mmCIF file of C-alpha atoms in Angstrom:
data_model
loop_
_atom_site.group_PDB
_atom_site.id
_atom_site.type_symbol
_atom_site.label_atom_id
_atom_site.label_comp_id
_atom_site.label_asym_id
_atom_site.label_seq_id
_atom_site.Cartn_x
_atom_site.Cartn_y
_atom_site.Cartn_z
ATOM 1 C CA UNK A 1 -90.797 128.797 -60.815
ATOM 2 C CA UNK A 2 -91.963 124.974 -60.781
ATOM 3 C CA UNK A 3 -90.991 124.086 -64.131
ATOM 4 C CA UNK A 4 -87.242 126.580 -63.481
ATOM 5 C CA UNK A 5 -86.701 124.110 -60.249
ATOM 6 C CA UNK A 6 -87.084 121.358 -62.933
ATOM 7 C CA UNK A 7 -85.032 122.496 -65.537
ATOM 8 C CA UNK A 8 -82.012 123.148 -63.071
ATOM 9 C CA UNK A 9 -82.432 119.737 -61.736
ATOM 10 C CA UNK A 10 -82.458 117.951 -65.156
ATOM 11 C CA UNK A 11 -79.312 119.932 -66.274
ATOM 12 C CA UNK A 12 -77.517 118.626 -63.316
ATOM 13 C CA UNK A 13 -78.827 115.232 -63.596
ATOM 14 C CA UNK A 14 -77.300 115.274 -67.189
ATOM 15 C CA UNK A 15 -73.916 116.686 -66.231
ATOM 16 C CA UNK A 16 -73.738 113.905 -63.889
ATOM 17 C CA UNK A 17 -74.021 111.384 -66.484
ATOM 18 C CA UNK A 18 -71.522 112.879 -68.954
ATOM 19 C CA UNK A 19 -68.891 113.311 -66.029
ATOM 20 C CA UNK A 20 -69.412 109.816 -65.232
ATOM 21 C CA UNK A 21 -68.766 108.971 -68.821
ATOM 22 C CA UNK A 22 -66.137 111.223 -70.205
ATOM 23 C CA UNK A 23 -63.518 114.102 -69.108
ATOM 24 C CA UNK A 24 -63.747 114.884 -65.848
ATOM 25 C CA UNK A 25 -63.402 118.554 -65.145
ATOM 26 C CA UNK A 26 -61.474 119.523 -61.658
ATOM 27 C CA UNK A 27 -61.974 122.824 -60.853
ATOM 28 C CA UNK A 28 -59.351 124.968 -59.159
ATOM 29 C CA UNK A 29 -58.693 128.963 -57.887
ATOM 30 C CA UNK A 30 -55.175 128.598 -58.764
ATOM 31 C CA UNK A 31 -54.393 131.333 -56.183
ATOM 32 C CA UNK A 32 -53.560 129.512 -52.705
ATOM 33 C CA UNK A 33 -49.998 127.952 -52.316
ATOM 34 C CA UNK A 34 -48.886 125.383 -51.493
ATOM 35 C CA UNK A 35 -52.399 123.531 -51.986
ATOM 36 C CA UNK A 36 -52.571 125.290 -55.925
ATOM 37 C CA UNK A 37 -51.034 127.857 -57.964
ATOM 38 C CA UNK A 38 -50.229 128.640 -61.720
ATOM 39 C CA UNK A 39 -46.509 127.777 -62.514
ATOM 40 C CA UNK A 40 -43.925 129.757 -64.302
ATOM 41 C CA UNK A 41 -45.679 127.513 -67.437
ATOM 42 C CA UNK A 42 -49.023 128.747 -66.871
ATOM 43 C CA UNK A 43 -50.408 125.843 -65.165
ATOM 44 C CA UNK A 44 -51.784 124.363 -62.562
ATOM 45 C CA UNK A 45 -49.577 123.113 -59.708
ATOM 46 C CA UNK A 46 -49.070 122.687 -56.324
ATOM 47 C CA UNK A 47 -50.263 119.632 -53.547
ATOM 48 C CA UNK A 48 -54.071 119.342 -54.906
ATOM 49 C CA UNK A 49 -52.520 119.203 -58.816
ATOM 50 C CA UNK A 50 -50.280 116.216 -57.852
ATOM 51 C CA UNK A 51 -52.951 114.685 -55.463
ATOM 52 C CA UNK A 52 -55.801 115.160 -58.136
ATOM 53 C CA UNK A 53 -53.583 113.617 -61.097
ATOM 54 C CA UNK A 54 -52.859 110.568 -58.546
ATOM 55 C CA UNK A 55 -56.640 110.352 -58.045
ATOM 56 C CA UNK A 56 -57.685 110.275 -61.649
ATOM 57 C CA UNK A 57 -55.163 107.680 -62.444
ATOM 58 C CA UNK A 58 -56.460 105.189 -59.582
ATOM 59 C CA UNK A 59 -59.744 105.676 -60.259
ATOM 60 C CA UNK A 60 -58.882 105.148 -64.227
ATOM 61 C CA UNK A 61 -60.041 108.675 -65.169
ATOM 62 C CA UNK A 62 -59.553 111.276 -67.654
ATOM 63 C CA UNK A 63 -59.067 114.582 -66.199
ATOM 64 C CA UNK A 64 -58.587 118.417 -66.910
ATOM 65 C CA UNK A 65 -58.126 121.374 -64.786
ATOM 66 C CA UNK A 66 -60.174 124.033 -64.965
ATOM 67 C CA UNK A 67 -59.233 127.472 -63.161
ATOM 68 C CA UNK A 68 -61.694 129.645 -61.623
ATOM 69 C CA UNK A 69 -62.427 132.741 -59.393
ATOM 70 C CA UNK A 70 -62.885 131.090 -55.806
ATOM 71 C CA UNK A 71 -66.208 133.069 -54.687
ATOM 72 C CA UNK A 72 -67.977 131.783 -57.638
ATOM 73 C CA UNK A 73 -66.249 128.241 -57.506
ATOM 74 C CA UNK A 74 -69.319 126.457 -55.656
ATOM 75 C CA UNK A 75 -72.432 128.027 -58.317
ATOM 76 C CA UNK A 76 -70.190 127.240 -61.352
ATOM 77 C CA UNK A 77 -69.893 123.418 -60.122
ATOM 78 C CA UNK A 78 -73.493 123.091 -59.765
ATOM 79 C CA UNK A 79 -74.384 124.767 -63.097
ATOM 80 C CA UNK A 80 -71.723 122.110 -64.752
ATOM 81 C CA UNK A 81 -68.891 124.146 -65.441
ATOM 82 C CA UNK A 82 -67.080 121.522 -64.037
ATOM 83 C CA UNK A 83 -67.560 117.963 -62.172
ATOM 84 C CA UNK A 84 -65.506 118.180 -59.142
ATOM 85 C CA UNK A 85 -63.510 120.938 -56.899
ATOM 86 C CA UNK A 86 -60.242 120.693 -55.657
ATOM 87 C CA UNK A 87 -59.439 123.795 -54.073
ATOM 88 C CA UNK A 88 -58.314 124.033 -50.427
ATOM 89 C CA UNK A 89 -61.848 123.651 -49.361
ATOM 90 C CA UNK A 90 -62.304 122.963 -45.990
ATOM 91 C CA UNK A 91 -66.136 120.052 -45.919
ATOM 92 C CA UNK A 92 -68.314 122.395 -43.535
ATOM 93 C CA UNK A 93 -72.345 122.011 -42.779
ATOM 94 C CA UNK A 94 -72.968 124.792 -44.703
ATOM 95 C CA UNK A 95 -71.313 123.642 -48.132
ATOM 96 C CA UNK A 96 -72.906 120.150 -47.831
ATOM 97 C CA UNK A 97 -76.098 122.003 -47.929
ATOM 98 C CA UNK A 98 -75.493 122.525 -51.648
ATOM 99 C CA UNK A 99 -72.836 120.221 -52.647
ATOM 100 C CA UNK A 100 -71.626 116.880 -51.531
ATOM 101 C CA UNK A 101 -68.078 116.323 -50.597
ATOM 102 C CA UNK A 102 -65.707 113.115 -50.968
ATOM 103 C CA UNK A 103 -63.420 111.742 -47.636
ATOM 104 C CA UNK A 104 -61.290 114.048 -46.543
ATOM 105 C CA UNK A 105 -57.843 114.297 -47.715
ATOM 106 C CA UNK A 106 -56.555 116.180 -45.005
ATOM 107 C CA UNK A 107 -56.991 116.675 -41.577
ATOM 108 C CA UNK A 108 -58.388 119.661 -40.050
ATOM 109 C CA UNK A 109 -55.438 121.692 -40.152
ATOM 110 C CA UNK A 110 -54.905 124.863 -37.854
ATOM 111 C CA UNK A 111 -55.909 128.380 -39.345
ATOM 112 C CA UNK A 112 -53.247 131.093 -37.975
ATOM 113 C CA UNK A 113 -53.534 135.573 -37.782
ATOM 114 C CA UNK A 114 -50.813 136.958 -39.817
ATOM 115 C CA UNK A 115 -49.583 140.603 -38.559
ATOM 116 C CA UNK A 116 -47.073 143.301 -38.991
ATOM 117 C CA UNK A 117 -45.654 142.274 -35.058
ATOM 118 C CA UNK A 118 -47.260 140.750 -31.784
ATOM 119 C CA UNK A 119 -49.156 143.869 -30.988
ATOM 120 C CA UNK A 120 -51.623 143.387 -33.509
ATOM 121 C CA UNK A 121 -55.097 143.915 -32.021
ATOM 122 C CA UNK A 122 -57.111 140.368 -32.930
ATOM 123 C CA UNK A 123 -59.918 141.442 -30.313
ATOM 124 C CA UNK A 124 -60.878 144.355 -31.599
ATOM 125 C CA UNK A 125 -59.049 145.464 -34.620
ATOM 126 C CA UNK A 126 -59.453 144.976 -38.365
ATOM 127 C CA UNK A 127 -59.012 141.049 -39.605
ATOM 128 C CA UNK A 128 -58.805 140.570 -42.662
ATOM 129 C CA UNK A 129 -59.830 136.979 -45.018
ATOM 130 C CA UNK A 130 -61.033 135.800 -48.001
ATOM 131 C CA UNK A 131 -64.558 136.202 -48.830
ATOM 132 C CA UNK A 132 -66.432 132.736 -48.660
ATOM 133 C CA UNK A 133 -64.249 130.647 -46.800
ATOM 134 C CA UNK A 134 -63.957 129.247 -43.016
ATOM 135 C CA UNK A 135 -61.934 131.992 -42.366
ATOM 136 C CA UNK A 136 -64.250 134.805 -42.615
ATOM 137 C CA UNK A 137 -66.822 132.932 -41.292
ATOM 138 C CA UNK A 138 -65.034 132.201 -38.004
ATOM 139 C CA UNK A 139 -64.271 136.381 -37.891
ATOM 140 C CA UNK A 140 -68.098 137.006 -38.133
ATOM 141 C CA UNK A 141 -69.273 134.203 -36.004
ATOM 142 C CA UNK A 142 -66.339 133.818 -33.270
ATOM 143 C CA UNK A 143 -64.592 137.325 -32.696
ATOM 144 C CA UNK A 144 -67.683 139.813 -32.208
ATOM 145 C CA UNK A 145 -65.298 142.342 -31.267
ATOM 146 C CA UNK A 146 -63.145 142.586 -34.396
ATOM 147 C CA UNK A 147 -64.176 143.617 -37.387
ATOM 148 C CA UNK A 148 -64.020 141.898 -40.811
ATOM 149 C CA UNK A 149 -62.147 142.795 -43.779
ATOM 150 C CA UNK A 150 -62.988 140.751 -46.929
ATOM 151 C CA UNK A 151 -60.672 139.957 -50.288
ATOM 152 C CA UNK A 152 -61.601 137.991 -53.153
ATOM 153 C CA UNK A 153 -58.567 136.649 -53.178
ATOM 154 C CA UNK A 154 -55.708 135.769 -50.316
ATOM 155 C CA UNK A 155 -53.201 137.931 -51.813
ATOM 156 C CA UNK A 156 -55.658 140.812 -51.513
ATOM 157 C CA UNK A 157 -56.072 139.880 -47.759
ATOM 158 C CA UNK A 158 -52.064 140.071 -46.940
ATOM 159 C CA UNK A 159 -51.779 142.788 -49.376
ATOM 160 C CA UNK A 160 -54.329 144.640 -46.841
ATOM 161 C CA UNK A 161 -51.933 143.690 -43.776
ATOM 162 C CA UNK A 162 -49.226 145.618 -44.987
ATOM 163 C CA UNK A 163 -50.408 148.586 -46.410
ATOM 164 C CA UNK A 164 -52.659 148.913 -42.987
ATOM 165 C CA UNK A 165 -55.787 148.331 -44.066
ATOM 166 C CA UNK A 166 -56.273 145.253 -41.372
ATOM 167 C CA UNK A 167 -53.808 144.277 -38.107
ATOM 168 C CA UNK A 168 -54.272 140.961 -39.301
ATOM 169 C CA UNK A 169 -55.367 138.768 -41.655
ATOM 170 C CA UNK A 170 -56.581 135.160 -40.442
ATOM 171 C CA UNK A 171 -56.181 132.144 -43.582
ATOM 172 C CA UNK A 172 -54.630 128.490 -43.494
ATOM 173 C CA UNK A 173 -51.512 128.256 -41.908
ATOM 174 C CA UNK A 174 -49.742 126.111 -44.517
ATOM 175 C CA UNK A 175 -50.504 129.451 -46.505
ATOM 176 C CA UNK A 176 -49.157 131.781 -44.287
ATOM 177 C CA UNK A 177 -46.463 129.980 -43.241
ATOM 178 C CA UNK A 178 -44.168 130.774 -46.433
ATOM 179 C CA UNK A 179 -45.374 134.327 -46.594
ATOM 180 C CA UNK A 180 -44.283 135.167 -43.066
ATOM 181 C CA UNK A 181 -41.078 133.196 -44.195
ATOM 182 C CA UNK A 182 -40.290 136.006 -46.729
ATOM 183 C CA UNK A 183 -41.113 138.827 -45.466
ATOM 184 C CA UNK A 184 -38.973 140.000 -42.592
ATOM 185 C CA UNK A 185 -41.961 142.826 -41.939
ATOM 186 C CA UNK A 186 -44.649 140.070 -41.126
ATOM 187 C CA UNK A 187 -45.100 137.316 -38.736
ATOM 188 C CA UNK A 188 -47.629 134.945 -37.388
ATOM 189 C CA UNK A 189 -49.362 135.945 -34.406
ATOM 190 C CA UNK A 190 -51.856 134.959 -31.579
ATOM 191 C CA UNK A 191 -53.081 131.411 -31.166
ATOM 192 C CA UNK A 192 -54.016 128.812 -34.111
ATOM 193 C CA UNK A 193 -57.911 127.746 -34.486
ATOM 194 C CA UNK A 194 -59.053 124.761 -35.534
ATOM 195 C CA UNK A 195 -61.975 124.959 -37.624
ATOM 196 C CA UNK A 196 -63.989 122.639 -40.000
ATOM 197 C CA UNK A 197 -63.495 118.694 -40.645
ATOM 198 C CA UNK A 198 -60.673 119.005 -43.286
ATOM 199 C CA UNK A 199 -60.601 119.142 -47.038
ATOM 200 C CA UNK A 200 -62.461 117.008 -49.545
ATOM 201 C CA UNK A 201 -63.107 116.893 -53.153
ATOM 202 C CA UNK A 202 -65.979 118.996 -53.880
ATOM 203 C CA UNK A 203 -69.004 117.137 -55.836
ATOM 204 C CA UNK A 204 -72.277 117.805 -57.181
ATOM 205 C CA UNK A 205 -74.976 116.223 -54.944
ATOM 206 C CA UNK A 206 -76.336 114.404 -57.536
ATOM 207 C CA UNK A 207 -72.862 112.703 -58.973
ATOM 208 C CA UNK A 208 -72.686 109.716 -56.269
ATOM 209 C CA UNK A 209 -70.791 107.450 -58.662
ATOM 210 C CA UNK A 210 -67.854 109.934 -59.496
ATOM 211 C CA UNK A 211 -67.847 110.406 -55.439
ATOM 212 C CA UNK A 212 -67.425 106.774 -54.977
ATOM 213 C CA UNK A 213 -64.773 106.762 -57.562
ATOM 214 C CA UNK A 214 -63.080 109.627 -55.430
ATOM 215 C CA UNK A 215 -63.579 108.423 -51.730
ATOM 216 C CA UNK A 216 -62.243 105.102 -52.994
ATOM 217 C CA UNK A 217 -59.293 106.310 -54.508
ATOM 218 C CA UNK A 218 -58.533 108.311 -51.418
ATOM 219 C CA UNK A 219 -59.217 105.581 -49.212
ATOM 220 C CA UNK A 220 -56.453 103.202 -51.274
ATOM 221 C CA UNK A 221 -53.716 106.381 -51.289
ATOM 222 C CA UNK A 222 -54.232 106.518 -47.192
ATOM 223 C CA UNK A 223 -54.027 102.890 -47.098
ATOM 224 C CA UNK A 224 -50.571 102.504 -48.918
ATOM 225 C CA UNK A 225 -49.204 105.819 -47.015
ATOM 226 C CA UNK A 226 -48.924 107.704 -50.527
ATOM 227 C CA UNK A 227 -51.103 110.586 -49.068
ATOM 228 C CA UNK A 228 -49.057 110.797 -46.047
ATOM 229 C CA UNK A 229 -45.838 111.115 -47.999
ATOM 230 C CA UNK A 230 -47.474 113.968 -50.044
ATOM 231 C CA UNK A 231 -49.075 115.429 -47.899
ATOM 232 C CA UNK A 232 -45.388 115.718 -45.892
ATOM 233 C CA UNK A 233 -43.513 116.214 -49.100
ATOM 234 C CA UNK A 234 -45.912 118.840 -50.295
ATOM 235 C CA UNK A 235 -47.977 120.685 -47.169
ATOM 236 C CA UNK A 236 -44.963 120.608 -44.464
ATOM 237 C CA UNK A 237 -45.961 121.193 -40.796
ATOM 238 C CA UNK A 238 -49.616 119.737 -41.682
ATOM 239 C CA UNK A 239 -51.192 116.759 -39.864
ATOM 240 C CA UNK A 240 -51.277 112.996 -41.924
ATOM 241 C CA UNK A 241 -53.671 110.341 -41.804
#
């Protein structure tokens, strides 16, 4: 077990090096509009595709994207798959147990229940969310009367909202908003909540100099107001800096 510990922690010591040194990796879910989604081209898109590419280029990186499933998207940075997430992850206690994050690059922005009408039951009815994030978390921990629904994905979770599976399903506004947009036969419902401290670039623990690189390039985009113009242009109705 000793000399496992010590293998894991040399592996990540080395990936560490070699992101500081060559392509850095961003890794995405490519399923979560508008922070990222696959285009019509097959590639990555969306607010944190634009924001990452503005990163790399003030920080004088090389970067690639890297798509991949989002409830394995935390153990796959840590084993190396890649050197950094940028995925609509919200910087929360828990995750900074296992990996570090950068500054935020947005604020905390309100979570919102999506539901068929007004009458959906968010006390005690079904809620649906996607397994892993603040959302279902805040459905286990806040709302003992309801009962969660999980989804790998936040398709799945909608998906389970219409074909009445769950009364609601609870996600990031800025997601929902568009979906309730285009479907006449959903809406939002209930109150926003405010949970967790915003979004960050997601880092291994042991990569400080890459999250130096990041939290300074961040720091120089909110200082020049280019974050708050994308962040408008890109994530409308959300808070800027």
């Amino acid at each position: 077990m000793k000399t496992l510990t010590l293998t894991t922690a040399a592996l990540a010591l080395f990936a560490g090096a070699a992101a500081a040194q060559d392509v850095v990796r961003l890794g995405t879910e490519g399923a979560y509009p508008p922070y990222n989604f696959i285009n019509d081209a097959g590639e990555v898109d969306g607010f944190e595709r634009a924001l990452g590419d503005e990163l790399c280029a003030r920080a004088e990186l090389t970067c690639t994207w890297v798509t991949n499933d989002w409830d394995s998207i935390i153990p796959n940075l840590v084993s190396g798959n890649y050197d950094a997430i940028m995925a609509g992850m919200s910087i929360t206690p828990e995750r900074e147990e296992v990996i570090a994050f950068s500054d935020p690059y947005t604020q905390p922005d309100p979570s919102a229940f999506l539901g068929m009408d007004d009458s959906a039951d968010l006390s005690t009815g079904v809620i649906a969310a996607q397994t892993g994030t603040i959302q279902a978390g805040y459905v286990a921990s806040e709302m003992p009367g309801a009962t969660l629904l999980e989804f790998a994905t936040p398709e799945e979770s909608v998906a389970a909202v219409r074909n009445g599976e769950a009364d609601a399903v609870l996600a990031d506004k800025a997601f929902l908003d568009p979906v309730a947009a285009a479907d006449d036969a959903l809406s939002l419902v209930g109150e926003d909540v405010l949970i967790g401290g915003g979004i960050g670039v997601g880092l291994r623990q042991t990569d400080t100099e890459l999250k130096a690189k990041f939290d300074a390039a961040i720091q120089s985009m909110k200082d020049d107001g280019t974050l708050n113009t994308m962040i408008t242009d890109l994530l409308p109705g959300s808070a800027t800096f």
